[in-house]
Amino acid sequence: MRDGKPAPDAPPADTPETTGHDTAPPPPLLLDGFVPYRLSVLANVISRSVAAIYEERFGLTIPEWRVMAVLGLEDGGPEPVSANSVAARTAMDKVQVSRAIARMVQAGLVSRDTDSADRRRSALALTDKGLAVYRQIVPAARRYEQELLAALSPEDQAALDRLLSTLHAAAVARARAQGVE
């Protein structure tokens, strides 16, 4: 800088015009009003509460229960269930799903066979033992859901269902637009 003027080859000073950013710090993110945070905390509290139903009695982790729930839902369906389809349906990380499946196969809860339509893929299913566990957990999980939803009127329950579906669709569309799967 000479005589208060920048040297001819000096980069311009950082200004809002050159950086594209306002120089004032942003206001703090108030987490208690930030919907993604609130939904995450709620999901964690509910997941831990539901986990108490099956964790102590059956030794299942949250990812293992989610795998079991998907396999129980798809039991006897026309299409074989793969680890990728479980990951997609639960929005869990593929590594987390793979580890849960491996533990469940070892515990005799899940069978893993080669998919006859695509030999590169495994077809997953609950074993008789896994199906018996699933059938014991489902009524307790449904009771938990009923008790939780009892805090809402039937109208609020319907609104919650509609709003969750709308938010889910918007989040999925945004993730796809960002290239996030």
mmCIF file with all atom_site columns, C-alpha atoms in Angstrom:
data_model
loop_
_atom_site.group_PDB
_atom_site.id
_atom_site.type_symbol
_atom_site.label_atom_id
_atom_site.label_alt_id
_atom_site.label_comp_id
_atom_site.label_asym_id
_atom_site.label_entity_id
_atom_site.label_seq_id
_atom_site.pdbx_PDB_ins_code
_atom_site.Cartn_x
_atom_site.Cartn_y
_atom_site.Cartn_z
_atom_site.occupancy
_atom_site.B_iso_or_equiv
_atom_site.pdbx_formal_charge
_atom_site.auth_seq_id
_atom_site.auth_comp_id
_atom_site.auth_asym_id
_atom_site.auth_atom_id
_atom_site.pdbx_PDB_model_num
ATOM 1   C CA . MET A 1 1   ? 0.000   0.000   0.000   1.00 0.00 ? 1   MET A CA 1
ATOM 2   C CA . ARG A 1 2   ? 1.397   3.387   -0.974  1.00 0.00 ? 2   ARG A CA 1
ATOM 3   C CA . ASP A 1 3   ? -0.058  6.720   0.036   1.00 0.00 ? 3   ASP A CA 1
ATOM 4   C CA . GLY A 1 4   ? -3.193  4.985   1.322   1.00 0.00 ? 4   GLY A CA 1
ATOM 5   C CA . LYS A 1 5   ? -3.814  3.303   -2.042  1.00 0.00 ? 5   LYS A CA 1
ATOM 6   C CA . PRO A 1 6   ? -3.415  -0.433  -2.690  1.00 0.00 ? 6   PRO A CA 1
ATOM 7   C CA . ALA A 1 7   ? -0.521  -1.521  -4.860  1.00 0.00 ? 7   ALA A CA 1
ATOM 8   C CA . PRO A 1 8   ? -1.632  -2.105  -8.482  1.00 0.00 ? 8   PRO A CA 1
ATOM 9   C CA . ASP A 1 9   ? -1.020  -5.887  -8.234  1.00 0.00 ? 9   ASP A CA 1
ATOM 10  C CA . ALA A 1 10  ? -2.532  -6.315  -4.750  1.00 0.00 ? 10  ALA A CA 1
ATOM 11  C CA . PRO A 1 11  ? -5.745  -8.343  -4.496  1.00 0.00 ? 11  PRO A CA 1
ATOM 12  C CA . PRO A 1 12  ? -8.807  -6.308  -3.585  1.00 0.00 ? 12  PRO A CA 1
ATOM 13  C CA . ALA A 1 13  ? -9.658  -6.076  0.075   1.00 0.00 ? 13  ALA A CA 1
ATOM 14  C CA . ASP A 1 14  ? -12.333 -8.455  1.296   1.00 0.00 ? 14  ASP A CA 1
ATOM 15  C CA . THR A 1 15  ? -15.612 -6.616  1.092   1.00 0.00 ? 15  THR A CA 1
ATOM 16  C CA . PRO A 1 16  ? -19.160 -7.917  0.874   1.00 0.00 ? 16  PRO A CA 1
ATOM 17  C CA . GLU A 1 17  ? -19.020 -7.151  -2.851  1.00 0.00 ? 17  GLU A CA 1
ATOM 18  C CA . THR A 1 18  ? -15.837 -9.205  -3.432  1.00 0.00 ? 18  THR A CA 1
ATOM 19  C CA . THR A 1 19  ? -16.586 -12.118 -1.124  1.00 0.00 ? 19  THR A CA 1
ATOM 20  C CA . GLY A 1 20  ? -20.298 -12.406 -1.758  1.00 0.00 ? 20  GLY A CA 1
ATOM 21  C CA . HIS A 1 21  ? -20.783 -12.513 2.013   1.00 0.00 ? 21  HIS A CA 1
ATOM 22  C CA . ASP A 1 22  ? -22.048 -9.989  4.491   1.00 0.00 ? 22  ASP A CA 1
ATOM 23  C CA . THR A 1 23  ? -19.266 -9.051  6.903   1.00 0.00 ? 23  THR A CA 1
ATOM 24  C CA . ALA A 1 24  ? -21.594 -9.059  9.916   1.00 0.00 ? 24  ALA A CA 1
ATOM 25  C CA . PRO A 1 25  ? -21.677 -12.377 11.760  1.00 0.00 ? 25  PRO A CA 1
ATOM 26  C CA . PRO A 1 26  ? -24.918 -14.271 11.258  1.00 0.00 ? 26  PRO A CA 1
ATOM 27  C CA . PRO A 1 27  ? -27.339 -14.401 14.151  1.00 0.00 ? 27  PRO A CA 1
ATOM 28  C CA . PRO A 1 28  ? -26.913 -17.506 16.301  1.00 0.00 ? 28  PRO A CA 1
ATOM 29  C CA . LEU A 1 29  ? -28.836 -20.611 15.317  1.00 0.00 ? 29  LEU A CA 1
ATOM 30  C CA . LEU A 1 30  ? -31.475 -21.083 17.993  1.00 0.00 ? 30  LEU A CA 1
ATOM 31  C CA . LEU A 1 31  ? -31.652 -24.870 18.102  1.00 0.00 ? 31  LEU A CA 1
ATOM 32  C CA . ASP A 1 32  ? -34.928 -25.045 19.997  1.00 0.00 ? 32  ASP A CA 1
ATOM 33  C CA . GLY A 1 33  ? -36.637 -23.395 17.029  1.00 0.00 ? 33  GLY A CA 1
ATOM 34  C CA . PHE A 1 34  ? -34.650 -25.126 14.241  1.00 0.00 ? 34  PHE A CA 1
ATOM 35  C CA . VAL A 1 35  ? -36.915 -27.803 12.765  1.00 0.00 ? 35  VAL A CA 1
ATOM 36  C CA . PRO A 1 36  ? -34.174 -30.234 11.598  1.00 0.00 ? 36  PRO A CA 1
ATOM 37  C CA . TYR A 1 37  ? -32.667 -30.211 15.080  1.00 0.00 ? 37  TYR A CA 1
ATOM 38  C CA . ARG A 1 38  ? -36.034 -30.636 16.799  1.00 0.00 ? 38  ARG A CA 1
ATOM 39  C CA . LEU A 1 39  ? -36.976 -33.559 14.549  1.00 0.00 ? 39  LEU A CA 1
ATOM 40  C CA . SER A 1 40  ? -33.595 -35.212 15.132  1.00 0.00 ? 40  SER A CA 1
ATOM 41  C CA . VAL A 1 41  ? -33.862 -34.884 18.908  1.00 0.00 ? 41  VAL A CA 1
ATOM 42  C CA . LEU A 1 42  ? -37.445 -36.180 18.862  1.00 0.00 ? 42  LEU A CA 1
ATOM 43  C CA . ALA A 1 43  ? -36.431 -39.140 16.679  1.00 0.00 ? 43  ALA A CA 1
ATOM 44  C CA . ASN A 1 44  ? -33.544 -39.956 19.037  1.00 0.00 ? 44  ASN A CA 1
ATOM 45  C CA . VAL A 1 45  ? -35.743 -39.798 22.149  1.00 0.00 ? 45  VAL A CA 1
ATOM 46  C CA . ILE A 1 46  ? -38.394 -41.995 20.538  1.00 0.00 ? 46  ILE A CA 1
ATOM 47  C CA . SER A 1 47  ? -35.822 -44.467 19.161  1.00 0.00 ? 47  SER A CA 1
ATOM 48  C CA . ARG A 1 48  ? -34.211 -44.867 22.591  1.00 0.00 ? 48  ARG A CA 1
ATOM 49  C CA . SER A 1 49  ? -37.620 -45.334 24.229  1.00 0.00 ? 49  SER A CA 1
ATOM 50  C CA . VAL A 1 50  ? -38.690 -47.962 21.706  1.00 0.00 ? 50  VAL A CA 1
ATOM 51  C CA . ALA A 1 51  ? -35.263 -49.610 21.988  1.00 0.00 ? 51  ALA A CA 1
ATOM 52  C CA . ALA A 1 52  ? -35.952 -50.279 25.650  1.00 0.00 ? 52  ALA A CA 1
ATOM 53  C CA . ILE A 1 53  ? -38.708 -52.636 24.483  1.00 0.00 ? 53  ILE A CA 1
ATOM 54  C CA . TYR A 1 54  ? -36.404 -54.949 22.532  1.00 0.00 ? 54  TYR A CA 1
ATOM 55  C CA . GLU A 1 55  ? -32.858 -54.186 23.656  1.00 0.00 ? 55  GLU A CA 1
ATOM 56  C CA . GLU A 1 56  ? -32.841 -55.747 27.119  1.00 0.00 ? 56  GLU A CA 1
ATOM 57  C CA . ARG A 1 57  ? -35.058 -58.721 26.336  1.00 0.00 ? 57  ARG A CA 1
ATOM 58  C CA . PHE A 1 58  ? -33.730 -59.633 22.893  1.00 0.00 ? 58  PHE A CA 1
ATOM 59  C CA . GLY A 1 59  ? -30.313 -57.946 22.785  1.00 0.00 ? 59  GLY A CA 1
ATOM 60  C CA . LEU A 1 60  ? -31.129 -56.046 19.595  1.00 0.00 ? 60  LEU A CA 1
ATOM 61  C CA . THR A 1 61  ? -29.639 -52.665 18.745  1.00 0.00 ? 61  THR A CA 1
ATOM 62  C CA . ILE A 1 62  ? -31.627 -49.900 17.051  1.00 0.00 ? 62  ILE A CA 1
ATOM 63  C CA . PRO A 1 63  ? -30.128 -50.709 13.602  1.00 0.00 ? 63  PRO A CA 1
ATOM 64  C CA . GLU A 1 64  ? -30.853 -54.423 14.113  1.00 0.00 ? 64  GLU A CA 1
ATOM 65  C CA . TRP A 1 65  ? -34.476 -53.707 15.003  1.00 0.00 ? 65  TRP A CA 1
ATOM 66  C CA . ARG A 1 66  ? -34.832 -51.514 11.916  1.00 0.00 ? 66  ARG A CA 1
ATOM 67  C CA . VAL A 1 67  ? -33.471 -54.327 9.736   1.00 0.00 ? 67  VAL A CA 1
ATOM 68  C CA . MET A 1 68  ? -35.842 -56.767 11.433  1.00 0.00 ? 68  MET A CA 1
ATOM 69  C CA . ALA A 1 69  ? -38.799 -54.402 10.967  1.00 0.00 ? 69  ALA A CA 1
ATOM 70  C CA . VAL A 1 70  ? -38.125 -54.102 7.225   1.00 0.00 ? 70  VAL A CA 1
ATOM 71  C CA . LEU A 1 71  ? -37.635 -57.837 6.818   1.00 0.00 ? 71  LEU A CA 1
ATOM 72  C CA . GLY A 1 72  ? -40.786 -58.536 8.840   1.00 0.00 ? 72  GLY A CA 1
ATOM 73  C CA . LEU A 1 73  ? -42.746 -56.151 6.662   1.00 0.00 ? 73  LEU A CA 1
ATOM 74  C CA . GLU A 1 74  ? -41.437 -57.750 3.482   1.00 0.00 ? 74  GLU A CA 1
ATOM 75  C CA . ASP A 1 75  ? -41.645 -61.340 4.766   1.00 0.00 ? 75  ASP A CA 1
ATOM 76  C CA . GLY A 1 76  ? -42.873 -63.572 1.965   1.00 0.00 ? 76  GLY A CA 1
ATOM 77  C CA . GLY A 1 77  ? -43.101 -60.678 -0.493  1.00 0.00 ? 77  GLY A CA 1
ATOM 78  C CA . PRO A 1 78  ? -42.569 -61.158 -4.213  1.00 0.00 ? 78  PRO A CA 1
ATOM 79  C CA . GLU A 1 79  ? -39.153 -59.463 -4.287  1.00 0.00 ? 79  GLU A CA 1
ATOM 80  C CA . PRO A 1 80  ? -36.112 -60.562 -2.281  1.00 0.00 ? 80  PRO A CA 1
ATOM 81  C CA . VAL A 1 81  ? -34.881 -57.979 0.206   1.00 0.00 ? 81  VAL A CA 1
ATOM 82  C CA . SER A 1 82  ? -31.260 -56.852 -0.109  1.00 0.00 ? 82  SER A CA 1
ATOM 83  C CA . ALA A 1 83  ? -29.050 -54.855 2.233   1.00 0.00 ? 83  ALA A CA 1
ATOM 84  C CA . ASN A 1 84  ? -29.300 -51.938 -0.200  1.00 0.00 ? 84  ASN A CA 1
ATOM 85  C CA . SER A 1 85  ? -33.098 -51.996 -0.077  1.00 0.00 ? 85  SER A CA 1
ATOM 86  C CA . VAL A 1 86  ? -32.995 -52.049 3.740   1.00 0.00 ? 86  VAL A CA 1
ATOM 87  C CA . ALA A 1 87  ? -30.602 -49.075 3.733   1.00 0.00 ? 87  ALA A CA 1
ATOM 88  C CA . ALA A 1 88  ? -32.824 -47.170 1.307   1.00 0.00 ? 88  ALA A CA 1
ATOM 89  C CA . ARG A 1 89  ? -36.021 -47.891 3.238   1.00 0.00 ? 89  ARG A CA 1
ATOM 90  C CA . THR A 1 90  ? -34.548 -46.933 6.630   1.00 0.00 ? 90  THR A CA 1
ATOM 91  C CA . ALA A 1 91  ? -32.265 -44.086 5.462   1.00 0.00 ? 91  ALA A CA 1
ATOM 92  C CA . MET A 1 92  ? -29.462 -45.783 7.409   1.00 0.00 ? 92  MET A CA 1
ATOM 93  C CA . ASP A 1 93  ? -25.862 -45.877 6.304   1.00 0.00 ? 93  ASP A CA 1
ATOM 94  C CA . LYS A 1 94  ? -25.027 -48.973 4.223   1.00 0.00 ? 94  LYS A CA 1
ATOM 95  C CA . VAL A 1 95  ? -22.141 -49.897 6.547   1.00 0.00 ? 95  VAL A CA 1
ATOM 96  C CA . GLN A 1 96  ? -24.440 -49.710 9.576   1.00 0.00 ? 96  GLN A CA 1
ATOM 97  C CA . VAL A 1 97  ? -26.973 -51.946 7.800   1.00 0.00 ? 97  VAL A CA 1
ATOM 98  C CA . SER A 1 98  ? -24.277 -54.407 6.762   1.00 0.00 ? 98  SER A CA 1
ATOM 99  C CA . ARG A 1 99  ? -22.949 -54.697 10.318  1.00 0.00 ? 99  ARG A CA 1
ATOM 100 C CA . ALA A 1 100 ? -26.443 -55.169 11.735  1.00 0.00 ? 100 ALA A CA 1
ATOM 101 C CA . ILE A 1 101 ? -27.180 -57.888 9.183   1.00 0.00 ? 101 ILE A CA 1
ATOM 102 C CA . ALA A 1 102 ? -23.893 -59.660 9.915   1.00 0.00 ? 102 ALA A CA 1
ATOM 103 C CA . ARG A 1 103 ? -24.665 -59.734 13.668  1.00 0.00 ? 103 ARG A CA 1
ATOM 104 C CA . MET A 1 104 ? -28.209 -60.946 12.998  1.00 0.00 ? 104 MET A CA 1
ATOM 105 C CA . VAL A 1 105 ? -27.012 -63.712 10.671  1.00 0.00 ? 105 VAL A CA 1
ATOM 106 C CA . GLN A 1 106 ? -24.545 -64.806 13.339  1.00 0.00 ? 106 GLN A CA 1
ATOM 107 C CA . ALA A 1 107 ? -27.333 -64.777 15.963  1.00 0.00 ? 107 ALA A CA 1
ATOM 108 C CA . GLY A 1 108 ? -29.546 -66.912 13.731  1.00 0.00 ? 108 GLY A CA 1
ATOM 109 C CA . LEU A 1 109 ? -32.184 -64.197 13.275  1.00 0.00 ? 109 LEU A CA 1
ATOM 110 C CA . VAL A 1 110 ? -31.605 -63.555 9.557   1.00 0.00 ? 110 VAL A CA 1
ATOM 111 C CA . SER A 1 111 ? -30.729 -65.809 6.644   1.00 0.00 ? 111 SER A CA 1
ATOM 112 C CA . ARG A 1 112 ? -28.643 -64.530 3.767   1.00 0.00 ? 112 ARG A CA 1
ATOM 113 C CA . ASP A 1 113 ? -28.807 -66.359 0.438   1.00 0.00 ? 113 ASP A CA 1
ATOM 114 C CA . THR A 1 114 ? -27.758 -65.462 -3.076  1.00 0.00 ? 114 THR A CA 1
ATOM 115 C CA . ASP A 1 115 ? -30.512 -63.693 -4.971  1.00 0.00 ? 115 ASP A CA 1
ATOM 116 C CA . SER A 1 116 ? -31.565 -66.020 -7.810  1.00 0.00 ? 116 SER A CA 1
ATOM 117 C CA . ALA A 1 117 ? -32.377 -63.055 -10.079 1.00 0.00 ? 117 ALA A CA 1
ATOM 118 C CA . ASP A 1 118 ? -29.066 -61.241 -9.457  1.00 0.00 ? 118 ASP A CA 1
ATOM 119 C CA . ARG A 1 119 ? -26.230 -63.419 -8.185  1.00 0.00 ? 119 ARG A CA 1
ATOM 120 C CA . ARG A 1 120 ? -24.222 -60.347 -7.106  1.00 0.00 ? 120 ARG A CA 1
ATOM 121 C CA . ARG A 1 121 ? -26.812 -59.538 -4.467  1.00 0.00 ? 121 ARG A CA 1
ATOM 122 C CA . SER A 1 122 ? -27.855 -61.287 -1.262  1.00 0.00 ? 122 SER A CA 1
ATOM 123 C CA . ALA A 1 123 ? -31.472 -62.048 -0.473  1.00 0.00 ? 123 ALA A CA 1
ATOM 124 C CA . LEU A 1 124 ? -32.292 -61.523 3.192   1.00 0.00 ? 124 LEU A CA 1
ATOM 125 C CA . ALA A 1 125 ? -35.101 -63.025 5.238   1.00 0.00 ? 125 ALA A CA 1
ATOM 126 C CA . LEU A 1 126 ? -36.001 -63.520 8.863   1.00 0.00 ? 126 LEU A CA 1
ATOM 127 C CA . THR A 1 127 ? -35.367 -67.047 10.091  1.00 0.00 ? 127 THR A CA 1
ATOM 128 C CA . ASP A 1 128 ? -38.019 -68.803 12.174  1.00 0.00 ? 128 ASP A CA 1
ATOM 129 C CA . LYS A 1 129 ? -36.179 -67.546 15.263  1.00 0.00 ? 129 LYS A CA 1
ATOM 130 C CA . GLY A 1 130 ? -36.077 -63.996 13.870  1.00 0.00 ? 130 GLY A CA 1
ATOM 131 C CA . LEU A 1 131 ? -39.753 -64.103 12.949  1.00 0.00 ? 131 LEU A CA 1
ATOM 132 C CA . ALA A 1 132 ? -40.633 -65.267 16.474  1.00 0.00 ? 132 ALA A CA 1
ATOM 133 C CA . VAL A 1 133 ? -38.725 -62.308 17.958  1.00 0.00 ? 133 VAL A CA 1
ATOM 134 C CA . TYR A 1 134 ? -40.357 -59.916 15.479  1.00 0.00 ? 134 TYR A CA 1
ATOM 135 C CA . ARG A 1 135 ? -43.826 -61.169 16.414  1.00 0.00 ? 135 ARG A CA 1
ATOM 136 C CA . GLN A 1 136 ? -43.089 -60.526 20.104  1.00 0.00 ? 136 GLN A CA 1
ATOM 137 C CA . ILE A 1 137 ? -41.752 -57.006 19.550  1.00 0.00 ? 137 ILE A CA 1
ATOM 138 C CA . VAL A 1 138 ? -44.413 -55.656 17.170  1.00 0.00 ? 138 VAL A CA 1
ATOM 139 C CA . PRO A 1 139 ? -47.326 -55.583 19.668  1.00 0.00 ? 139 PRO A CA 1
ATOM 140 C CA . ALA A 1 140 ? -45.154 -53.778 22.242  1.00 0.00 ? 140 ALA A CA 1
ATOM 141 C CA . ALA A 1 141 ? -43.951 -51.278 19.620  1.00 0.00 ? 141 ALA A CA 1
ATOM 142 C CA . ARG A 1 142 ? -47.539 -50.626 18.560  1.00 0.00 ? 142 ARG A CA 1
ATOM 143 C CA . ARG A 1 143 ? -48.567 -50.063 22.199  1.00 0.00 ? 143 ARG A CA 1
ATOM 144 C CA . TYR A 1 144 ? -45.733 -47.545 22.563  1.00 0.00 ? 144 TYR A CA 1
ATOM 145 C CA . GLU A 1 145 ? -46.912 -45.730 19.441  1.00 0.00 ? 145 GLU A CA 1
ATOM 146 C CA . GLN A 1 146 ? -50.525 -45.638 20.714  1.00 0.00 ? 146 GLN A CA 1
ATOM 147 C CA . GLU A 1 147 ? -49.412 -44.269 24.082  1.00 0.00 ? 147 GLU A CA 1
ATOM 148 C CA . LEU A 1 148 ? -47.269 -41.599 22.402  1.00 0.00 ? 148 LEU A CA 1
ATOM 149 C CA . LEU A 1 149 ? -50.012 -40.562 19.983  1.00 0.00 ? 149 LEU A CA 1
ATOM 150 C CA . ALA A 1 150 ? -52.576 -40.415 22.804  1.00 0.00 ? 150 ALA A CA 1
ATOM 151 C CA . ALA A 1 151 ? -51.119 -36.971 23.544  1.00 0.00 ? 151 ALA A CA 1
ATOM 152 C CA . LEU A 1 152 ? -52.694 -35.794 20.252  1.00 0.00 ? 152 LEU A CA 1
ATOM 153 C CA . SER A 1 153 ? -56.307 -35.504 19.205  1.00 0.00 ? 153 SER A CA 1
ATOM 154 C CA . PRO A 1 154 ? -57.410 -37.622 16.225  1.00 0.00 ? 154 PRO A CA 1
ATOM 155 C CA . GLU A 1 155 ? -57.322 -34.439 14.101  1.00 0.00 ? 155 GLU A CA 1
ATOM 156 C CA . ASP A 1 156 ? -53.783 -33.647 15.254  1.00 0.00 ? 156 ASP A CA 1
ATOM 157 C CA . GLN A 1 157 ? -52.725 -37.246 14.554  1.00 0.00 ? 157 GLN A CA 1
ATOM 158 C CA . ALA A 1 158 ? -54.041 -36.932 10.991  1.00 0.00 ? 158 ALA A CA 1
ATOM 159 C CA . ALA A 1 159 ? -52.321 -33.557 10.606  1.00 0.00 ? 159 ALA A CA 1
ATOM 160 C CA . LEU A 1 160 ? -49.054 -34.982 11.960  1.00 0.00 ? 160 LEU A CA 1
ATOM 161 C CA . ASP A 1 161 ? -49.221 -37.859 9.488   1.00 0.00 ? 161 ASP A CA 1
ATOM 162 C CA . ARG A 1 162 ? -49.857 -35.454 6.602   1.00 0.00 ? 162 ARG A CA 1
ATOM 163 C CA . LEU A 1 163 ? -47.118 -33.045 7.703   1.00 0.00 ? 163 LEU A CA 1
ATOM 164 C CA . LEU A 1 164 ? -44.546 -35.817 8.190   1.00 0.00 ? 164 LEU A CA 1
ATOM 165 C CA . SER A 1 165 ? -45.319 -37.146 4.699   1.00 0.00 ? 165 SER A CA 1
ATOM 166 C CA . THR A 1 166 ? -44.991 -33.652 3.215   1.00 0.00 ? 166 THR A CA 1
ATOM 167 C CA . LEU A 1 167 ? -41.696 -32.945 5.015   1.00 0.00 ? 167 LEU A CA 1
ATOM 168 C CA . HIS A 1 168 ? -40.319 -36.358 4.056   1.00 0.00 ? 168 HIS A CA 1
ATOM 169 C CA . ALA A 1 169 ? -41.129 -35.793 0.373   1.00 0.00 ? 169 ALA A CA 1
ATOM 170 C CA . ALA A 1 170 ? -39.567 -32.316 0.473   1.00 0.00 ? 170 ALA A CA 1
ATOM 171 C CA . ALA A 1 171 ? -36.422 -33.596 2.212   1.00 0.00 ? 171 ALA A CA 1
ATOM 172 C CA . VAL A 1 172 ? -36.040 -36.485 -0.251  1.00 0.00 ? 172 VAL A CA 1
ATOM 173 C CA . ALA A 1 173 ? -36.465 -34.117 -3.217  1.00 0.00 ? 173 ALA A CA 1
ATOM 174 C CA . ARG A 1 174 ? -33.894 -31.724 -1.764  1.00 0.00 ? 174 ARG A CA 1
ATOM 175 C CA . ALA A 1 175 ? -31.438 -34.570 -1.092  1.00 0.00 ? 175 ALA A CA 1
ATOM 176 C CA . ARG A 1 176 ? -31.809 -35.821 -4.657  1.00 0.00 ? 176 ARG A CA 1
ATOM 177 C CA . ALA A 1 177 ? -31.274 -32.308 -6.028  1.00 0.00 ? 177 ALA A CA 1
ATOM 178 C CA . GLN A 1 178 ? -28.078 -32.130 -3.975  1.00 0.00 ? 178 GLN A CA 1
ATOM 179 C CA . GLY A 1 179 ? -26.961 -35.570 -5.150  1.00 0.00 ? 179 GLY A CA 1
ATOM 180 C CA . VAL A 1 180 ? -27.273 -36.979 -1.626  1.00 0.00 ? 180 VAL A CA 1
ATOM 181 C CA . GLU A 1 181 ? -28.744 -40.462 -1.382  1.00 0.00 ? 181 GLU A CA 1
#
